[in-house]
Amino acid sequence: MLRSSAERLLHRSGMQRLSTLLRFTPPTVPKTAGFRRRQGLRWRLSLFLIGATLVPVITVAAVSIALVFSSVEQGIEFEAQRALQVARALLLQEVRERANAAAALGEDTLLLEALTHAPADVRRRLAELSERQPTALVEVTDPVGRVIARCAAGTCNDATIAERFAAFEPADRSPVVRRALEFERSISIEPAGARLVVRVALPLCDRALRLLGAAVVSVSIDGPVADRVKAELGAAREVIFYRGVDPSASTFMAATGERLLGPPLPPVAARSIQSAASPVVALEVGDRSYSVAFGPIQDAAGRRVGILGVALDRETLAAARRRVTLTLSLGSIAVLLVAIGLADILARRLTRPLRDLHAAALSIALGNLDTKIGVNSPDELGDVAEAFRVMIQSLKENQEGL
């Protein structure tokens, strides 16, 4: 009887010591804080996984877009410079046509015969010949360079000619006329007021090669000339002529249908042209963007008298930029949503074993040594779970030993 009482006391005292050792005092921190800590790990993992997914994708996309746009930009510059070379050739073709028209004057026997008679005969015949070139000013000088007839579009009326061609410098002051009086056929592009003018001069001689004077054909480089050059260049291209550095004519049209002179010459283009370069500059004209290639226009002496510009519409590039930007934005949103979903799944799978281990630890601390730990992953968390199982088994053995 005494022995059994002693055993019960010993057993009770051992259980008391074990319960003292295993007693668990709940933390004083509110449950919401603990939840925040547990959720914080999951959210940190989610953010890390989202960043690890998005950063490489966005970086590769940005680099790819930059390379594509760079190659497209270089292609536009190349095409603008090529169009500039074609426009130069077309302008030279326009000059050659004026030269051929002037050559026809030198071969007209009636005009040569009129030069041996009164100036009125010259004016009459020159008026007839000028009808073939309605946009040109046709002039004839005597052997010393004095102008004896000026006609245009079938008329030699001085008032009409002076009003229409007021900006044209008199032919007797032009160097091409002086060279023509020296039996030299010459062609040049000269400034005339706010515009440029193509001036062709050739000597007029009789059959004995005696000098009778000079024939001069002057044509302004204006909007119609720019239109003819543009028609040969093709669509989505505009042509600009500059007299010096000021725009004089172009194919740009306002919304009202009025012809525009053209955009001002950019300073960077003016500096580059002085160094014999052909720069390509992006310009805004109206509400559209253009890539404009600039090249010098020179006279017969090689002096720069103007600038030729050819503009390519950048709307196709701008539309491509908008499409790529929209595609990249939608793709980034889609990747973000997928990354959020995958990151949440992975974070839950990583933190669920921790929550299970946490619950098991609390249960063991309360004395429940029959707690089952269901974490069996083949990683470090599985090792921790196995350590918990070993600890539970050891506690059970110690309890049984007591």
Short mmCIF file of C-alpha atoms in Angstrom, two decimals:
data_model
loop_
_atom_site.label_atom_id
_atom_site.label_comp_id
_atom_site.label_asym_id
_atom_site.label_seq_id
_atom_site.Cartn_x
_atom_site.Cartn_y
_atom_site.Cartn_z
CA MET A 1 0.00 0.00 0.00
CA LEU A 2 2.74 2.37 0.99
CA ARG A 3 4.77 1.30 -2.03
CA SER A 4 1.96 2.04 -4.48
CA SER A 5 1.39 5.45 -2.90
CA ALA A 6 5.06 6.26 -3.26
CA GLU A 7 5.04 5.20 -6.89
CA ARG A 8 2.03 7.43 -7.57
CA LEU A 9 3.75 10.36 -5.90
CA LEU A 10 6.91 9.73 -7.88
CA HIS A 11 4.96 9.45 -11.10
CA ARG A 12 3.01 12.64 -10.31
CA SER A 13 6.17 14.55 -9.46
CA GLY A 14 7.83 13.37 -12.72
CA MET A 15 4.86 14.44 -14.79
CA GLN A 16 4.84 17.77 -13.02
CA ARG A 17 8.49 18.29 -13.87
CA LEU A 18 7.91 17.27 -17.49
CA SER A 19 4.86 19.52 -17.79
CA THR A 20 6.91 22.34 -16.32
CA LEU A 21 9.57 21.76 -18.93
CA LEU A 22 7.04 21.55 -21.75
CA ARG A 23 4.73 24.28 -20.51
CA PHE A 24 4.02 26.84 -23.25
CA THR A 25 3.20 30.42 -22.49
CA PRO A 26 1.41 32.14 -25.42
CA PRO A 27 3.15 35.25 -26.68
CA THR A 28 1.79 38.61 -25.71
CA VAL A 29 2.07 39.87 -29.32
CA PRO A 30 -1.37 40.09 -30.98
CA LYS A 31 -2.25 37.38 -33.45
CA THR A 32 -2.49 39.86 -36.28
CA ALA A 33 1.19 40.72 -35.91
CA GLY A 34 2.16 37.06 -36.14
CA PHE A 35 -0.08 36.70 -39.19
CA ARG A 36 1.56 39.76 -40.69
CA ARG A 37 4.97 38.23 -40.16
CA ARG A 38 3.94 34.96 -41.75
CA GLN A 39 2.24 36.71 -44.64
CA GLY A 40 5.21 39.07 -44.94
CA LEU A 41 7.52 36.19 -45.88
CA ARG A 42 5.09 35.01 -48.51
CA TRP A 43 4.68 38.48 -49.97
CA ARG A 44 8.42 39.07 -49.98
CA LEU A 45 8.89 35.83 -51.85
CA SER A 46 6.11 36.83 -54.25
CA LEU A 47 7.65 40.23 -54.94
CA PHE A 48 11.07 38.70 -55.46
CA LEU A 49 9.72 36.13 -57.89
CA ILE A 50 7.71 38.78 -59.77
CA GLY A 51 10.78 40.99 -60.07
CA ALA A 52 12.93 38.06 -61.15
CA THR A 53 10.40 37.31 -63.89
CA LEU A 54 9.69 40.83 -65.13
CA VAL A 55 13.14 42.44 -65.07
CA PRO A 56 14.76 40.11 -67.66
CA VAL A 57 11.68 40.19 -69.89
CA ILE A 58 11.43 43.99 -69.86
CA THR A 59 15.19 44.39 -70.32
CA VAL A 60 15.31 42.09 -73.33
CA ALA A 61 12.21 43.74 -74.82
CA ALA A 62 13.62 47.25 -74.33
CA VAL A 63 16.98 46.33 -75.89
CA SER A 64 15.24 44.62 -78.82
CA ILE A 65 12.98 47.62 -79.43
CA ALA A 66 15.93 50.01 -79.24
CA LEU A 67 17.84 47.95 -81.81
CA VAL A 68 14.84 47.73 -84.12
CA PHE A 69 14.10 51.46 -83.91
CA SER A 70 17.78 52.25 -84.43
CA SER A 71 17.91 50.16 -87.60
CA VAL A 72 14.66 51.72 -88.82
CA GLU A 73 16.03 55.21 -88.11
CA GLN A 74 19.19 54.42 -90.05
CA GLY A 75 17.07 53.10 -92.90
CA ILE A 76 15.04 56.32 -93.00
CA GLU A 77 18.22 58.43 -93.04
CA PHE A 78 19.65 56.33 -95.87
CA GLU A 79 16.42 56.63 -97.85
CA ALA A 80 16.31 60.40 -97.26
CA GLN A 81 19.87 60.84 -98.53
CA ARG A 82 19.14 58.64 -101.54
CA ALA A 83 16.04 60.70 -102.31
CA LEU A 84 18.18 63.84 -102.04
CA GLN A 85 20.56 62.51 -104.69
CA VAL A 86 17.62 61.69 -106.96
CA ALA A 87 16.15 65.17 -106.40
CA ARG A 88 19.49 66.73 -107.37
CA ALA A 89 19.47 64.73 -110.59
CA LEU A 90 15.89 65.82 -111.28
CA LEU A 91 16.83 69.45 -110.69
CA LEU A 92 19.72 69.09 -113.13
CA GLN A 93 17.28 67.57 -115.61
CA GLU A 94 15.08 70.64 -115.18
CA VAL A 95 18.11 72.83 -115.86
CA ARG A 96 18.97 70.82 -118.99
CA GLU A 97 15.43 71.28 -120.30
CA ARG A 98 15.84 75.03 -119.94
CA ALA A 99 19.20 74.80 -121.69
CA ASN A 100 17.61 72.94 -124.60
CA ALA A 101 14.91 75.59 -124.81
CA ALA A 102 17.57 78.29 -124.93
CA ALA A 103 19.42 76.37 -127.63
CA ALA A 104 16.27 76.50 -129.75
CA LEU A 105 16.45 80.29 -129.59
CA GLY A 106 19.98 80.26 -130.91
CA GLU A 107 18.93 78.14 -133.87
CA ASP A 108 15.89 80.23 -134.81
CA THR A 109 16.72 81.84 -138.16
CA LEU A 110 13.92 84.40 -137.92
CA LEU A 111 15.26 85.67 -134.61
CA LEU A 112 18.80 85.85 -135.97
CA GLU A 113 17.54 87.74 -139.00
CA ALA A 114 15.54 90.13 -136.80
CA LEU A 115 18.71 90.99 -134.89
CA THR A 116 20.07 92.55 -138.06
CA HIS A 117 17.01 94.80 -138.30
CA ALA A 118 15.14 97.02 -135.86
CA PRO A 119 14.60 96.09 -132.15
CA ALA A 120 10.85 96.01 -132.80
CA ASP A 121 11.37 93.02 -135.10
CA VAL A 122 13.34 91.29 -132.34
CA ARG A 123 10.58 91.93 -129.80
CA ARG A 124 7.93 90.63 -132.16
CA ARG A 125 9.76 87.38 -132.88
CA LEU A 126 10.81 86.91 -129.26
CA ALA A 127 7.20 87.28 -128.12
CA GLU A 128 6.23 84.44 -130.46
CA LEU A 129 9.03 82.23 -129.14
CA SER A 130 8.22 83.00 -125.50
CA GLU A 131 4.79 81.41 -125.89
CA ARG A 132 6.53 78.02 -125.93
CA GLN A 133 7.88 78.67 -122.41
CA PRO A 134 5.07 80.34 -120.44
CA THR A 135 6.93 80.25 -117.11
CA ALA A 136 10.24 81.63 -118.42
CA LEU A 137 11.58 85.11 -118.97
CA VAL A 138 13.25 85.28 -122.39
CA GLU A 139 15.70 88.10 -123.11
CA VAL A 140 17.94 89.10 -125.99
CA THR A 141 20.93 91.45 -125.74
CA ASP A 142 23.00 93.24 -128.32
CA PRO A 143 26.72 92.46 -128.82
CA VAL A 144 27.71 94.73 -125.92
CA GLY A 145 25.23 93.23 -123.45
CA ARG A 146 22.39 95.76 -123.50
CA VAL A 147 18.95 94.15 -123.27
CA ILE A 148 16.91 94.98 -126.36
CA ALA A 149 13.91 92.69 -125.75
CA ARG A 150 12.29 91.03 -122.70
CA CYS A 151 9.30 88.79 -123.25
CA ALA A 152 7.29 86.21 -121.32
CA ALA A 153 4.19 84.17 -122.14
CA GLY A 154 3.76 85.85 -125.51
CA THR A 155 4.04 89.47 -124.37
CA CYS A 156 6.86 91.99 -124.30
CA ASN A 157 4.96 94.63 -122.34
CA ASP A 158 7.49 96.26 -120.06
CA ALA A 159 4.99 96.94 -117.27
CA THR A 160 3.75 93.35 -117.23
CA ILE A 161 7.28 91.95 -117.33
CA ALA A 162 8.46 94.29 -114.59
CA GLU A 163 5.58 93.31 -112.34
CA ARG A 164 5.91 89.56 -112.90
CA PHE A 165 9.70 89.35 -112.81
CA ALA A 166 10.49 92.27 -110.52
CA ALA A 167 12.93 90.20 -108.45
CA PHE A 168 14.96 89.09 -111.49
CA GLU A 169 18.27 90.83 -111.86
CA PRO A 170 18.74 92.35 -115.33
CA ALA A 171 20.46 89.94 -117.68
CA ASP A 172 23.21 92.39 -118.56
CA ARG A 173 24.50 92.12 -114.98
CA SER A 174 24.61 88.34 -114.92
CA PRO A 175 27.98 86.59 -115.29
CA VAL A 176 26.42 83.98 -117.58
CA VAL A 177 25.57 86.74 -120.08
CA ARG A 178 29.12 88.05 -120.00
CA ARG A 179 30.39 84.56 -120.73
CA ALA A 180 27.85 84.17 -123.55
CA LEU A 181 29.18 87.36 -125.15
CA GLU A 182 32.57 85.65 -125.05
CA PHE A 183 31.15 82.82 -127.19
CA GLU A 184 30.61 80.53 -124.20
CA ARG A 185 27.34 78.79 -123.50
CA SER A 186 26.74 78.84 -119.75
CA ILE A 187 24.15 77.66 -117.23
CA SER A 188 23.87 78.76 -113.64
CA ILE A 189 21.54 78.99 -110.66
CA GLU A 190 21.40 82.48 -109.20
CA PRO A 191 19.51 84.20 -106.39
CA ALA A 192 16.65 86.40 -107.53
CA GLY A 193 14.93 88.24 -104.71
CA ALA A 194 13.49 85.70 -102.30
CA ARG A 195 13.94 82.80 -104.73
CA LEU A 196 16.46 81.03 -106.92
CA VAL A 197 16.45 81.26 -110.70
CA VAL A 198 17.89 79.00 -113.39
CA ARG A 199 19.57 81.20 -115.99
CA VAL A 200 20.82 79.92 -119.33
CA ALA A 201 22.72 82.12 -121.79
CA LEU A 202 24.21 81.39 -125.20
CA PRO A 203 25.70 83.52 -127.96
CA LEU A 204 23.67 84.43 -131.03
CA CYS A 205 25.77 84.37 -134.21
CA ASP A 206 25.10 84.64 -137.91
CA ARG A 207 26.43 82.24 -140.53
CA ALA A 208 29.72 84.08 -140.61
CA LEU A 209 30.03 83.52 -136.83
CA ARG A 210 29.74 87.23 -136.17
CA LEU A 211 28.35 87.93 -132.69
CA LEU A 212 24.85 89.39 -132.85
CA GLY A 213 24.10 89.28 -129.14
CA ALA A 214 23.06 86.78 -126.50
CA ALA A 215 19.86 84.89 -125.72
CA VAL A 216 18.97 84.45 -122.05
CA VAL A 217 16.30 82.19 -120.56
CA SER A 218 15.51 82.62 -116.85
CA VAL A 219 13.14 80.37 -114.91
CA SER A 220 12.28 80.73 -111.25
CA ILE A 221 12.67 77.67 -109.01
CA ASP A 222 9.21 77.88 -107.50
CA GLY A 223 6.35 75.66 -106.39
CA PRO A 224 5.63 74.10 -109.81
CA VAL A 225 9.29 73.11 -110.15
CA ALA A 226 9.15 71.53 -106.70
CA ASP A 227 5.95 69.72 -107.71
CA ARG A 228 7.63 68.23 -110.78
CA VAL A 229 10.56 67.01 -108.70
CA LYS A 230 8.20 65.52 -106.12
CA ALA A 231 6.20 63.75 -108.83
CA GLU A 232 9.35 61.92 -109.89
CA LEU A 233 10.41 61.11 -106.33
CA GLY A 234 7.16 59.40 -105.42
CA ALA A 235 4.64 59.56 -102.60
CA ALA A 236 5.38 60.37 -98.96
CA ARG A 237 8.17 62.77 -100.00
CA GLU A 238 8.28 66.55 -99.95
CA VAL A 239 10.69 68.96 -101.63
CA ILE A 240 12.01 72.24 -100.18
CA PHE A 241 14.13 74.91 -101.86
CA TYR A 242 16.08 77.47 -99.83
CA ARG A 243 17.42 80.75 -101.13
CA GLY A 244 20.54 81.01 -98.98
CA VAL A 245 19.20 79.76 -95.64
CA ASP A 246 15.63 81.03 -96.06
CA PRO A 247 12.88 78.79 -97.47
CA SER A 248 11.68 79.96 -100.88
CA ALA A 249 9.42 77.18 -102.22
CA SER A 250 8.18 73.76 -101.19
CA THR A 251 5.54 71.14 -101.82
CA PHE A 252 4.12 71.39 -98.29
CA MET A 253 0.47 72.35 -98.16
CA ALA A 254 -1.50 73.86 -95.29
CA ALA A 255 -4.84 72.47 -94.16
CA THR A 256 -6.51 75.24 -96.16
CA GLY A 257 -4.75 74.10 -99.36
CA GLU A 258 -2.34 77.04 -99.35
CA ARG A 259 1.23 76.28 -100.38
CA LEU A 260 3.78 76.71 -97.59
CA LEU A 261 7.27 78.10 -98.07
CA GLY A 262 8.69 75.29 -95.97
CA PRO A 263 10.24 74.93 -92.53
CA PRO A 264 13.13 77.16 -91.43
CA LEU A 265 16.57 75.70 -91.94
CA PRO A 266 17.76 74.05 -88.69
CA PRO A 267 21.06 75.43 -87.34
CA VAL A 268 22.60 71.95 -87.27
CA ALA A 269 21.86 71.58 -90.98
CA ALA A 270 23.37 74.98 -91.77
CA ARG A 271 26.57 74.06 -89.91
CA SER A 272 26.81 70.64 -91.56
CA ILE A 273 26.28 71.99 -95.08
CA GLN A 274 29.12 74.46 -94.57
CA SER A 275 31.38 71.44 -94.03
CA ALA A 276 30.16 69.84 -97.30
CA ALA A 277 28.01 67.26 -95.51
CA SER A 278 24.43 66.18 -96.24
CA PRO A 279 22.75 66.05 -92.84
CA VAL A 280 19.42 64.39 -92.09
CA VAL A 281 17.36 66.21 -89.46
CA ALA A 282 14.00 65.37 -87.90
CA LEU A 283 11.56 68.28 -88.27
CA GLU A 284 7.96 68.96 -87.35
CA VAL A 285 5.93 70.52 -90.16
CA GLY A 286 2.34 71.17 -89.26
CA ASP A 287 1.21 68.22 -87.20
CA ARG A 288 3.47 65.66 -88.88
CA SER A 289 7.05 64.59 -88.37
CA TYR A 290 9.59 64.35 -91.21
CA SER A 291 13.19 63.31 -91.73
CA VAL A 292 14.71 65.95 -94.01
CA ALA A 293 17.97 65.51 -95.94
CA PHE A 294 19.71 68.75 -96.93
CA GLY A 295 22.21 69.38 -99.72
CA PRO A 296 23.79 72.54 -101.17
CA ILE A 297 22.80 74.17 -104.47
CA GLN A 298 25.77 75.81 -106.21
CA ASP A 299 26.15 78.25 -109.06
CA ALA A 300 28.47 77.89 -112.05
CA ALA A 301 31.40 79.20 -109.98
CA GLY A 302 30.88 76.61 -107.23
CA ARG A 303 29.47 79.08 -104.70
CA ARG A 304 26.58 77.92 -102.52
CA VAL A 305 23.51 79.97 -103.41
CA GLY A 306 20.82 77.78 -101.88
CA ILE A 307 19.89 74.48 -100.31
CA LEU A 308 17.76 71.59 -101.51
CA GLY A 309 15.82 69.58 -98.94
CA VAL A 310 13.93 66.30 -99.35
CA ALA A 311 11.57 65.30 -96.54
CA LEU A 312 10.39 61.78 -95.78
CA ASP A 313 7.24 61.30 -93.74
CA ARG A 314 8.04 59.69 -90.38
CA GLU A 315 4.41 58.79 -89.75
CA THR A 316 5.12 55.15 -90.58
CA LEU A 317 7.86 55.10 -87.96
CA ALA A 318 5.65 56.90 -85.46
CA ALA A 319 2.85 54.40 -86.11
CA ALA A 320 5.30 51.55 -85.62
CA ARG A 321 6.44 53.11 -82.35
CA ARG A 322 2.84 53.37 -81.16
CA ARG A 323 2.11 49.77 -82.12
CA VAL A 324 5.24 48.48 -80.41
CA THR A 325 4.56 50.56 -77.31
CA LEU A 326 1.00 49.25 -77.11
CA THR A 327 2.15 45.68 -77.69
CA LEU A 328 4.88 46.02 -75.07
CA SER A 329 2.44 47.50 -72.56
CA LEU A 330 -0.13 44.75 -73.08
CA GLY A 331 2.60 42.11 -73.01
CA SER A 332 4.04 43.54 -69.80
CA ILE A 333 0.59 43.50 -68.17
CA ALA A 334 0.06 39.90 -69.27
CA VAL A 335 3.50 38.86 -68.00
CA LEU A 336 2.83 40.71 -64.74
CA LEU A 337 -0.45 38.86 -64.20
CA VAL A 338 1.15 35.50 -64.99
CA ALA A 339 4.10 36.33 -62.74
CA ILE A 340 1.77 37.31 -59.88
CA GLY A 341 -0.14 34.04 -60.23
CA LEU A 342 2.96 31.86 -60.42
CA ALA A 343 4.69 33.78 -57.63
CA ASP A 344 1.67 33.35 -55.34
CA ILE A 345 1.52 29.62 -56.05
CA LEU A 346 5.24 29.16 -55.44
CA ALA A 347 5.19 31.34 -52.33
CA ARG A 348 2.29 29.36 -50.90
CA ARG A 349 4.08 26.09 -51.58
CA LEU A 350 7.18 27.41 -49.85
CA THR A 351 5.43 28.88 -46.81
CA ARG A 352 2.84 26.12 -46.25
CA PRO A 353 5.44 23.71 -44.74
CA LEU A 354 6.60 26.53 -42.46
CA ARG A 355 3.05 27.06 -41.25
CA ASP A 356 2.66 23.32 -40.66
CA LEU A 357 5.91 23.20 -38.70
CA HIS A 358 4.85 26.25 -36.70
CA ALA A 359 1.52 24.63 -35.79
CA ALA A 360 3.29 21.38 -34.87
CA ALA A 361 5.75 23.23 -32.63
CA LEU A 362 2.89 24.95 -30.79
CA SER A 363 1.12 21.60 -30.33
CA ILE A 364 4.27 19.95 -28.97
CA ALA A 365 4.85 22.88 -26.62
CA LEU A 366 1.36 22.28 -25.18
CA GLY A 367 2.31 18.67 -24.43
CA ASN A 368 0.70 16.92 -27.37
CA LEU A 369 3.43 14.45 -28.27
CA ASP A 370 1.17 12.60 -30.69
CA THR A 371 1.35 15.49 -33.14
CA LYS A 372 1.82 14.34 -36.73
CA ILE A 373 4.08 16.39 -39.00
CA GLY A 374 2.97 16.08 -42.59
CA VAL A 375 5.95 17.80 -44.19
CA ASN A 376 7.85 15.30 -46.36
CA SER A 377 9.50 17.50 -48.96
CA PRO A 378 12.98 16.40 -50.15
CA ASP A 379 14.66 19.66 -49.17
CA GLU A 380 15.80 21.65 -46.14
CA LEU A 381 12.21 21.97 -44.90
CA GLY A 382 11.95 18.20 -45.02
CA ASP A 383 15.14 17.99 -42.94
CA VAL A 384 13.63 20.35 -40.36
CA ALA A 385 10.44 18.24 -40.28
CA GLU A 386 12.51 15.11 -39.75
CA ALA A 387 14.34 16.84 -36.88
CA PHE A 388 10.95 17.62 -35.31
CA ARG A 389 9.97 13.96 -35.60
CA VAL A 390 13.20 12.89 -33.92
CA MET A 391 12.58 15.44 -31.17
CA ILE A 392 9.03 14.17 -30.60
CA GLN A 393 10.29 10.61 -30.46
CA SER A 394 12.97 11.60 -27.96
CA LEU A 395 10.42 13.42 -25.79
CA LYS A 396 8.18 10.37 -25.87
CA GLU A 397 11.05 8.14 -24.79
CA ASN A 398 11.98 10.56 -21.99
CA GLN A 399 8.36 10.69 -20.86
CA GLU A 400 8.15 6.93 -20.82
CA GLY A 401 11.41 6.76 -18.92
CA LEU A 402 10.04 9.05 -16.27
#
